[in-house]
Amino acid sequence: MRKKKNLLIYLLIAVLCIPSLVFAKNTNEMSYAYDYWARVIEDIPFFEFYKTIDQGSMGDVKVSSMDDVTVSGDRIYIVDSVESRVNVFNSDFELITSIKVVRNEEGKIAIDPKTKNQIVLNAPEGVFIHEQEEEIYIADTGNQRIVVLNEKDFSLKKIIESPKNIVGQTVFKPSKIVVDRINRIYVVVQSGFEGIVELNQDGEFVRYFGVNKPKVNLLDHFWRQQASEEQKAKMQKVLAPSFNNIEIDEEGFIYATTQDSSARDAVFRFNPKGENVLRENGFWKVRGDLNLDMDSSATRVSKFTDIALTDYGTYAVLDKEKGRIFIYNFDGELMNIFGGKGYMKGELADPTSIAWIGENLIVTDKQMKAAYIYKPTEFGTLALSAAEAYFNGDWDKATELLLEAVAINGNYEMAYSTIGKSYLMKEDYETAMYYFKLGDNQEYYSKAFNGYRGIWIQEHFGWIFAAIVLVICGVIFSEWRYYKKQKM
């Protein structure tokens, strides 16, 4: 009898442990989102693993790392900083060429006119394609310069050295680059705390662009205010957090990321004045995982290492700390989180860069020496197409697509809010209220309710007015009777 009781106890313990074991196993791999109350909502991933670019795709070219990726037309450019190469692939993921030794238009090894040495890449960290001028900009980090090539034949066009007129303490070690439509060059340099370096098309220094404000420690600020000038000189200076990556959208707005935990923001969208105008109209700021993380044993703060933009405002941000990808729409609403750290195909051990390749995503992994391509799931296709339709003002199409999406995944709360916004703009306030309630969107529910209340008052104004008149008449009659009795 005693043995049976012990057996039952063990079985009960095992049953109780199963859910926690399954949850612990899946927290790193599951797709999820957060609701208004910061609760984790299990979700369907927008993307799934599709293909790999690794040593098997490279032929005789050795791969030791993958540090940056960019896509232009039907070409994929991947930087290998260890081998000091930029490897170029076609849309079928076949190697076209590998650039290390730079050549001139005649096909001969290019010579630097200043040093008289051959132009060879040294630990490059970034690449950008300036499609307007058909140019390839390579951040030749180890040589502290930018190498510009012709996109068609990969021949040398020019070299941009450290600007002679640069000011401040920044050492010109280019890491990431973008170029706008009027050929202004924006450079993220290694450990640059003064901002993004802006150069003109001739490579001359213009200004430091964009401010990455640090968090304010009130206690330190108080003591600094009380300190003497001598004490202030001995105090450690508070430096602006550095940026680690950069991207540019079709309108010329500069996006940047930082993984410095002392920064106020993690993602930036800079206007021409250098002001951060990133929209953050979701329930939570664009910071990745919330502090109420599922896995309490892991570091709770996301560290963004790169951002990839679409032409309809939706963007994907890569979390280096946890190997996750966060999808946000133009309003800064969190649409989906997927991915996780690991060593299986499609999992990320040390993610470095992300880019869109058509409707797919490509992510490079330094440790695995591979680039992974993810294609959208059926649910992801519907949600992303709806985001595009909504961004372009086609609200009916967006609503139709989102209704299909929630038929697949009823947990997709953001869809209900977007559908509600479509009805709100059509002034169908009652329907909008219904969907905002489903999406737990209290802010927009209040807006819809105010609109509904205004229309209800207009439609029933006659009855409301009559009721008010009756009440006033009743009060007057009551007072008249009261005074009449007093006189008697």
PDB file of C-alpha atoms in Angstrom, residues 40-262:
ATOM      1  CA  VAL A  40       3.134  37.290 -22.914  1.00  0.00           C
ATOM      2  CA  ILE A  41       0.746  36.146 -25.648  1.00  0.00           C
ATOM      3  CA  GLU A  42       1.728  33.016 -27.540  1.00  0.00           C
ATOM      4  CA  ASP A  43       1.712  33.805 -31.240  1.00  0.00           C
ATOM      5  CA  ILE A  44       2.272  32.285 -34.677  1.00  0.00           C
ATOM      6  CA  PRO A  45       5.649  33.339 -36.183  1.00  0.00           C
ATOM      7  CA  PHE A  46       5.627  35.669 -39.170  1.00  0.00           C
ATOM      8  CA  PHE A  47       8.617  33.824 -40.677  1.00  0.00           C
ATOM      9  CA  GLU A  48      10.053  30.341 -40.912  1.00  0.00           C
ATOM     10  CA  PHE A  49      13.494  29.047 -41.871  1.00  0.00           C
ATOM     11  CA  TYR A  50      13.959  28.595 -45.621  1.00  0.00           C
ATOM     12  CA  LYS A  51      17.577  28.439 -46.831  1.00  0.00           C
ATOM     13  CA  THR A  52      21.191  28.870 -45.779  1.00  0.00           C
ATOM     14  CA  ILE A  53      24.211  30.581 -47.297  1.00  0.00           C
ATOM     15  CA  ASP A  54      27.367  29.037 -45.802  1.00  0.00           C
ATOM     16  CA  GLN A  55      30.698  27.548 -46.813  1.00  0.00           C
ATOM     17  CA  GLY A  56      28.892  25.142 -49.133  1.00  0.00           C
ATOM     18  CA  SER A  57      27.697  28.124 -51.186  1.00  0.00           C
ATOM     19  CA  MET A  58      31.171  29.666 -51.459  1.00  0.00           C
ATOM     20  CA  GLY A  59      33.206  27.269 -53.564  1.00  0.00           C
ATOM     21  CA  ASP A  60      36.914  27.886 -52.982  1.00  0.00           C
ATOM     22  CA  VAL A  61      36.349  31.132 -51.069  1.00  0.00           C
ATOM     23  CA  LYS A  62      36.946  30.598 -47.345  1.00  0.00           C
ATOM     24  CA  VAL A  63      34.293  31.878 -44.911  1.00  0.00           C
ATOM     25  CA  SER A  64      35.380  32.824 -41.392  1.00  0.00           C
ATOM     26  CA  SER A  65      32.646  35.244 -40.405  1.00  0.00           C
ATOM     27  CA  MET A  66      29.510  37.054 -41.591  1.00  0.00           C
ATOM     28  CA  ASP A  67      29.265  40.561 -40.186  1.00  0.00           C
ATOM     29  CA  ASP A  68      26.997  42.658 -42.380  1.00  0.00           C
ATOM     30  CA  VAL A  69      24.452  42.088 -45.136  1.00  0.00           C
ATOM     31  CA  THR A  70      22.720  44.380 -47.591  1.00  0.00           C
ATOM     32  CA  VAL A  71      20.515  43.672 -50.579  1.00  0.00           C
ATOM     33  CA  SER A  72      20.197  45.659 -53.792  1.00  0.00           C
ATOM     34  CA  GLY A  73      18.049  44.465 -56.668  1.00  0.00           C
ATOM     35  CA  ASP A  74      18.899  40.827 -57.314  1.00  0.00           C
ATOM     36  CA  ARG A  75      22.249  40.954 -55.477  1.00  0.00           C
ATOM     37  CA  ILE A  76      23.170  40.120 -51.889  1.00  0.00           C
ATOM     38  CA  TYR A  77      26.333  41.596 -50.346  1.00  0.00           C
ATOM     39  CA  ILE A  78      27.790  39.927 -47.239  1.00  0.00           C
ATOM     40  CA  VAL A  79      30.835  41.207 -45.341  1.00  0.00           C
ATOM     41  CA  ASP A  80      33.392  38.794 -43.860  1.00  0.00           C
ATOM     42  CA  SER A  81      35.579  40.950 -41.591  1.00  0.00           C
ATOM     43  CA  VAL A  82      37.903  38.084 -40.614  1.00  0.00           C
ATOM     44  CA  GLU A  83      38.804  37.218 -44.208  1.00  0.00           C
ATOM     45  CA  SER A  84      38.552  40.930 -45.180  1.00  0.00           C
ATOM     46  CA  ARG A  85      36.102  40.207 -47.991  1.00  0.00           C
ATOM     47  CA  VAL A  86      32.792  41.392 -49.413  1.00  0.00           C
ATOM     48  CA  ASN A  87      31.081  38.384 -50.989  1.00  0.00           C
ATOM     49  CA  VAL A  88      28.430  39.042 -53.649  1.00  0.00           C
ATOM     50  CA  PHE A  89      25.590  36.601 -54.444  1.00  0.00           C
ATOM     51  CA  ASN A  90      22.776  36.505 -56.966  1.00  0.00           C
ATOM     52  CA  SER A  91      19.091  35.966 -56.142  1.00  0.00           C
ATOM     53  CA  ASP A  92      19.638  32.182 -56.330  1.00  0.00           C
ATOM     54  CA  PHE A  93      22.219  32.542 -53.509  1.00  0.00           C
ATOM     55  CA  GLU A  94      25.102  31.657 -55.856  1.00  0.00           C
ATOM     56  CA  LEU A  95      28.438  33.423 -55.426  1.00  0.00           C
ATOM     57  CA  ILE A  96      29.120  36.015 -58.159  1.00  0.00           C
ATOM     58  CA  THR A  97      32.395  37.410 -56.876  1.00  0.00           C
ATOM     59  CA  SER A  98      34.444  37.936 -53.735  1.00  0.00           C
ATOM     60  CA  ILE A  99      36.083  41.329 -53.245  1.00  0.00           C
ATOM     61  CA  LYS A 100      39.282  41.650 -51.227  1.00  0.00           C
ATOM     62  CA  VAL A 101      41.885  43.063 -53.573  1.00  0.00           C
ATOM     63  CA  VAL A 102      40.377  46.106 -55.288  1.00  0.00           C
ATOM     64  CA  ARG A 103      40.921  46.489 -59.037  1.00  0.00           C
ATOM     65  CA  ASN A 104      40.698  49.420 -61.433  1.00  0.00           C
ATOM     66  CA  GLU A 105      38.638  49.712 -64.629  1.00  0.00           C
ATOM     67  CA  GLU A 106      41.332  47.843 -66.581  1.00  0.00           C
ATOM     68  CA  GLY A 107      41.109  44.856 -64.239  1.00  0.00           C
ATOM     69  CA  LYS A 108      44.514  45.513 -62.669  1.00  0.00           C
ATOM     70  CA  ILE A 109      45.124  45.807 -58.944  1.00  0.00           C
ATOM     71  CA  ALA A 110      44.359  49.388 -57.936  1.00  0.00           C
ATOM     72  CA  ILE A 111      47.138  51.440 -56.335  1.00  0.00           C
ATOM     73  CA  ASP A 112      46.566  54.050 -53.660  1.00  0.00           C
ATOM     74  CA  PRO A 113      48.005  57.289 -55.126  1.00  0.00           C
ATOM     75  CA  LYS A 114      49.019  58.533 -51.665  1.00  0.00           C
ATOM     76  CA  THR A 115      50.740  55.478 -50.212  1.00  0.00           C
ATOM     77  CA  LYS A 116      51.572  53.760 -53.544  1.00  0.00           C
ATOM     78  CA  ASN A 117      50.364  50.514 -51.978  1.00  0.00           C
ATOM     79  CA  GLN A 118      47.867  48.047 -53.392  1.00  0.00           C
ATOM     80  CA  ILE A 119      44.314  48.711 -52.261  1.00  0.00           C
ATOM     81  CA  VAL A 120      43.351  45.700 -50.170  1.00  0.00           C
ATOM     82  CA  LEU A 121      40.452  45.564 -47.731  1.00  0.00           C
ATOM     83  CA  ASN A 122      41.352  45.201 -44.072  1.00  0.00           C
ATOM     84  CA  ALA A 123      38.674  43.986 -41.610  1.00  0.00           C
ATOM     85  CA  PRO A 124      35.705  45.730 -43.270  1.00  0.00           C
ATOM     86  CA  GLU A 125      32.558  45.913 -41.140  1.00  0.00           C
ATOM     87  CA  GLY A 126      29.867  47.386 -43.371  1.00  0.00           C
ATOM     88  CA  VAL A 127      28.647  47.711 -46.941  1.00  0.00           C
ATOM     89  CA  PHE A 128      26.004  49.937 -48.547  1.00  0.00           C
ATOM     90  CA  ILE A 129      24.720  50.126 -52.130  1.00  0.00           C
ATOM     91  CA  HIS A 130      24.005  53.642 -53.385  1.00  0.00           C
ATOM     92  CA  GLU A 131      21.620  52.613 -56.149  1.00  0.00           C
ATOM     93  CA  GLN A 132      21.153  56.119 -57.511  1.00  0.00           C
ATOM     94  CA  GLU A 133      24.846  56.400 -58.474  1.00  0.00           C
ATOM     95  CA  GLU A 134      25.387  52.623 -58.897  1.00  0.00           C
ATOM     96  CA  GLU A 135      28.104  52.643 -56.263  1.00  0.00           C
ATOM     97  CA  ILE A 136      29.227  50.232 -53.526  1.00  0.00           C
ATOM     98  CA  TYR A 137      30.381  51.882 -50.296  1.00  0.00           C
ATOM     99  CA  ILE A 138      32.593  49.643 -48.138  1.00  0.00           C
ATOM    100  CA  ALA A 139      33.549  50.573 -44.581  1.00  0.00           C
ATOM    101  CA  ASP A 140      37.196  49.521 -44.722  1.00  0.00           C
ATOM    102  CA  THR A 141      37.477  49.669 -40.941  1.00  0.00           C
ATOM    103  CA  GLY A 142      40.990  48.313 -40.479  1.00  0.00           C
ATOM    104  CA  ASN A 143      42.391  50.895 -42.915  1.00  0.00           C
ATOM    105  CA  GLN A 144      40.263  53.724 -41.427  1.00  0.00           C
ATOM    106  CA  ARG A 145      38.741  54.671 -44.769  1.00  0.00           C
ATOM    107  CA  ILE A 146      35.777  54.175 -47.105  1.00  0.00           C
ATOM    108  CA  VAL A 147      36.306  52.405 -50.420  1.00  0.00           C
ATOM    109  CA  VAL A 148      33.811  53.232 -53.179  1.00  0.00           C
ATOM    110  CA  LEU A 149      33.407  50.794 -56.096  1.00  0.00           C
ATOM    111  CA  ASN A 150      31.441  50.725 -59.331  1.00  0.00           C
ATOM    112  CA  GLU A 151      28.423  48.474 -58.793  1.00  0.00           C
ATOM    113  CA  LYS A 152      28.517  47.059 -62.328  1.00  0.00           C
ATOM    114  CA  ASP A 153      32.105  45.843 -62.586  1.00  0.00           C
ATOM    115  CA  PHE A 154      33.339  46.279 -58.960  1.00  0.00           C
ATOM    116  CA  SER A 155      36.143  48.587 -60.084  1.00  0.00           C
ATOM    117  CA  LEU A 156      37.506  51.380 -57.900  1.00  0.00           C
ATOM    118  CA  LYS A 157      35.814  54.788 -58.108  1.00  0.00           C
ATOM    119  CA  LYS A 158      37.323  56.637 -55.152  1.00  0.00           C
ATOM    120  CA  ILE A 159      38.689  56.381 -51.632  1.00  0.00           C
ATOM    121  CA  ILE A 160      37.445  58.540 -48.747  1.00  0.00           C
ATOM    122  CA  GLU A 161      40.096  58.945 -46.086  1.00  0.00           C
ATOM    123  CA  SER A 162      39.694  60.468 -42.633  1.00  0.00           C
ATOM    124  CA  PRO A 163      38.490  64.069 -43.245  1.00  0.00           C
ATOM    125  CA  LYS A 164      41.137  66.682 -42.502  1.00  0.00           C
ATOM    126  CA  ASN A 165      38.528  69.081 -41.147  1.00  0.00           C
ATOM    127  CA  ILE A 166      36.919  66.629 -38.697  1.00  0.00           C
ATOM    128  CA  VAL A 167      36.527  68.050 -35.188  1.00  0.00           C
ATOM    129  CA  GLY A 168      36.111  66.500 -31.767  1.00  0.00           C
ATOM    130  CA  GLN A 169      37.682  63.355 -30.361  1.00  0.00           C
ATOM    131  CA  THR A 170      36.201  60.813 -32.758  1.00  0.00           C
ATOM    132  CA  VAL A 171      38.683  58.505 -34.467  1.00  0.00           C
ATOM    133  CA  PHE A 172      37.567  57.892 -38.059  1.00  0.00           C
ATOM    134  CA  LYS A 173      37.127  54.098 -38.072  1.00  0.00           C
ATOM    135  CA  PRO A 174      34.054  53.596 -40.305  1.00  0.00           C
ATOM    136  CA  SER A 175      31.838  50.683 -39.307  1.00  0.00           C
ATOM    137  CA  LYS A 176      28.477  51.228 -41.062  1.00  0.00           C
ATOM    138  CA  ILE A 177      27.502  53.575 -43.901  1.00  0.00           C
ATOM    139  CA  VAL A 178      24.450  54.940 -45.715  1.00  0.00           C
ATOM    140  CA  VAL A 179      24.199  57.554 -48.469  1.00  0.00           C
ATOM    141  CA  ASP A 180      21.147  59.714 -49.242  1.00  0.00           C
ATOM    142  CA  ARG A 181      19.751  60.972 -52.555  1.00  0.00           C
ATOM    143  CA  ILE A 182      21.889  64.097 -52.599  1.00  0.00           C
ATOM    144  CA  ASN A 183      25.042  62.070 -51.914  1.00  0.00           C
ATOM    145  CA  ARG A 184      25.465  62.981 -48.262  1.00  0.00           C
ATOM    146  CA  ILE A 185      27.350  60.200 -46.498  1.00  0.00           C
ATOM    147  CA  TYR A 186      26.412  59.130 -42.963  1.00  0.00           C
ATOM    148  CA  VAL A 187      28.966  57.016 -41.095  1.00  0.00           C
ATOM    149  CA  VAL A 188      28.800  55.142 -37.802  1.00  0.00           C
ATOM    150  CA  VAL A 189      32.338  54.903 -36.466  1.00  0.00           C
ATOM    151  CA  GLN A 190      33.591  52.488 -33.838  1.00  0.00           C
ATOM    152  CA  SER A 191      32.869  53.753 -30.306  1.00  0.00           C
ATOM    153  CA  GLY A 192      31.905  57.192 -31.593  1.00  0.00           C
ATOM    154  CA  PHE A 193      30.098  59.013 -28.778  1.00  0.00           C
ATOM    155  CA  GLU A 194      29.775  62.349 -30.594  1.00  0.00           C
ATOM    156  CA  GLY A 195      27.156  61.113 -33.029  1.00  0.00           C
ATOM    157  CA  ILE A 196      26.909  59.882 -36.612  1.00  0.00           C
ATOM    158  CA  VAL A 197      29.557  61.454 -38.841  1.00  0.00           C
ATOM    159  CA  GLU A 198      28.065  63.306 -41.811  1.00  0.00           C
ATOM    160  CA  LEU A 199      30.284  63.880 -44.855  1.00  0.00           C
ATOM    161  CA  ASN A 200      29.573  65.599 -48.153  1.00  0.00           C
ATOM    162  CA  GLN A 201      30.028  63.766 -51.456  1.00  0.00           C
ATOM    163  CA  ASP A 202      33.689  64.811 -51.555  1.00  0.00           C
ATOM    164  CA  GLY A 203      34.335  63.206 -48.185  1.00  0.00           C
ATOM    165  CA  GLU A 204      34.615  66.463 -46.218  1.00  0.00           C
ATOM    166  CA  PHE A 205      33.313  66.597 -42.666  1.00  0.00           C
ATOM    167  CA  VAL A 206      29.994  68.458 -42.297  1.00  0.00           C
ATOM    168  CA  ARG A 207      28.752  67.761 -38.763  1.00  0.00           C
ATOM    169  CA  TYR A 208      27.921  65.154 -36.147  1.00  0.00           C
ATOM    170  CA  PHE A 209      24.382  64.037 -36.810  1.00  0.00           C
ATOM    171  CA  GLY A 210      21.802  62.728 -34.330  1.00  0.00           C
ATOM    172  CA  VAL A 211      21.955  62.732 -30.563  1.00  0.00           C
ATOM    173  CA  ASN A 212      21.836  59.539 -28.519  1.00  0.00           C
ATOM    174  CA  LYS A 213      20.775  60.845 -25.123  1.00  0.00           C
ATOM    175  CA  PRO A 214      21.869  58.870 -22.041  1.00  0.00           C
ATOM    176  CA  LYS A 215      19.547  58.023 -19.174  1.00  0.00           C
ATOM    177  CA  VAL A 216      19.665  60.570 -16.362  1.00  0.00           C
ATOM    178  CA  ASN A 217      20.809  59.314 -12.973  1.00  0.00           C
ATOM    179  CA  LEU A 218      19.136  61.774 -10.585  1.00  0.00           C
ATOM    180  CA  LEU A 219      21.481  60.982  -7.701  1.00  0.00           C
ATOM    181  CA  ASP A 220      24.615  61.583  -9.822  1.00  0.00           C
ATOM    182  CA  HIS A 221      23.036  64.758 -11.222  1.00  0.00           C
ATOM    183  CA  PHE A 222      22.366  66.033  -7.675  1.00  0.00           C
ATOM    184  CA  TRP A 223      25.936  65.448  -6.478  1.00  0.00           C
ATOM    185  CA  ARG A 224      27.342  66.998  -9.655  1.00  0.00           C
ATOM    186  CA  GLN A 225      25.321  70.129  -8.973  1.00  0.00           C
ATOM    187  CA  GLN A 226      26.678  70.320  -5.412  1.00  0.00           C
ATOM    188  CA  ALA A 227      30.302  69.644  -6.370  1.00  0.00           C
ATOM    189  CA  SER A 228      32.991  72.299  -6.737  1.00  0.00           C
ATOM    190  CA  GLU A 229      34.752  72.894 -10.054  1.00  0.00           C
ATOM    191  CA  GLU A 230      37.749  70.896  -8.825  1.00  0.00           C
ATOM    192  CA  GLN A 231      35.516  67.986  -7.811  1.00  0.00           C
ATOM    193  CA  LYS A 232      33.657  68.126 -11.131  1.00  0.00           C
ATOM    194  CA  ALA A 233      36.966  67.848 -12.997  1.00  0.00           C
ATOM    195  CA  LYS A 234      37.709  64.596 -11.134  1.00  0.00           C
ATOM    196  CA  MET A 235      34.272  63.125 -11.776  1.00  0.00           C
ATOM    197  CA  GLN A 236      33.810  60.686 -14.609  1.00  0.00           C
ATOM    198  CA  LYS A 237      32.347  62.395 -17.664  1.00  0.00           C
ATOM    199  CA  VAL A 238      28.947  61.265 -18.899  1.00  0.00           C
ATOM    200  CA  LEU A 239      29.369  60.442 -22.579  1.00  0.00           C
ATOM    201  CA  ALA A 240      26.593  59.972 -25.094  1.00  0.00           C
ATOM    202  CA  PRO A 241      26.003  56.287 -25.909  1.00  0.00           C
ATOM    203  CA  SER A 242      27.385  55.237 -29.283  1.00  0.00           C
ATOM    204  CA  PHE A 243      25.365  53.991 -32.248  1.00  0.00           C
ATOM    205  CA  ASN A 244      26.154  50.566 -33.680  1.00  0.00           C
ATOM    206  CA  ASN A 245      24.198  50.469 -36.955  1.00  0.00           C
ATOM    207  CA  ILE A 246      22.429  52.673 -39.439  1.00  0.00           C
ATOM    208  CA  GLU A 247      19.857  52.470 -42.269  1.00  0.00           C
ATOM    209  CA  ILE A 248      18.016  54.928 -44.502  1.00  0.00           C
ATOM    210  CA  ASP A 249      14.452  54.860 -45.809  1.00  0.00           C
ATOM    211  CA  GLU A 250      13.065  56.060 -49.150  1.00  0.00           C
ATOM    212  CA  GLU A 251      12.164  59.461 -47.699  1.00  0.00           C
ATOM    213  CA  GLY A 252      15.719  60.077 -46.540  1.00  0.00           C
ATOM    214  CA  PHE A 253      15.100  59.548 -42.809  1.00  0.00           C
ATOM    215  CA  ILE A 254      18.041  57.957 -41.022  1.00  0.00           C
ATOM    216  CA  TYR A 255      17.319  54.974 -38.765  1.00  0.00           C
ATOM    217  CA  ALA A 256      19.905  53.946 -36.202  1.00  0.00           C
ATOM    218  CA  THR A 257      20.259  51.419 -33.392  1.00  0.00           C
ATOM    219  CA  THR A 258      22.267  51.221 -30.197  1.00  0.00           C
ATOM    220  CA  GLN A 259      22.893  48.366 -27.794  1.00  0.00           C
ATOM    221  CA  ASP A 260      24.224  50.601 -25.042  1.00  0.00           C
ATOM    222  CA  SER A 261      22.104  49.963 -21.934  1.00  0.00           C
ATOM    223  CA  SER A 262      22.692  53.551 -20.753  1.00  0.00           C
TER     224      SER A 262
END
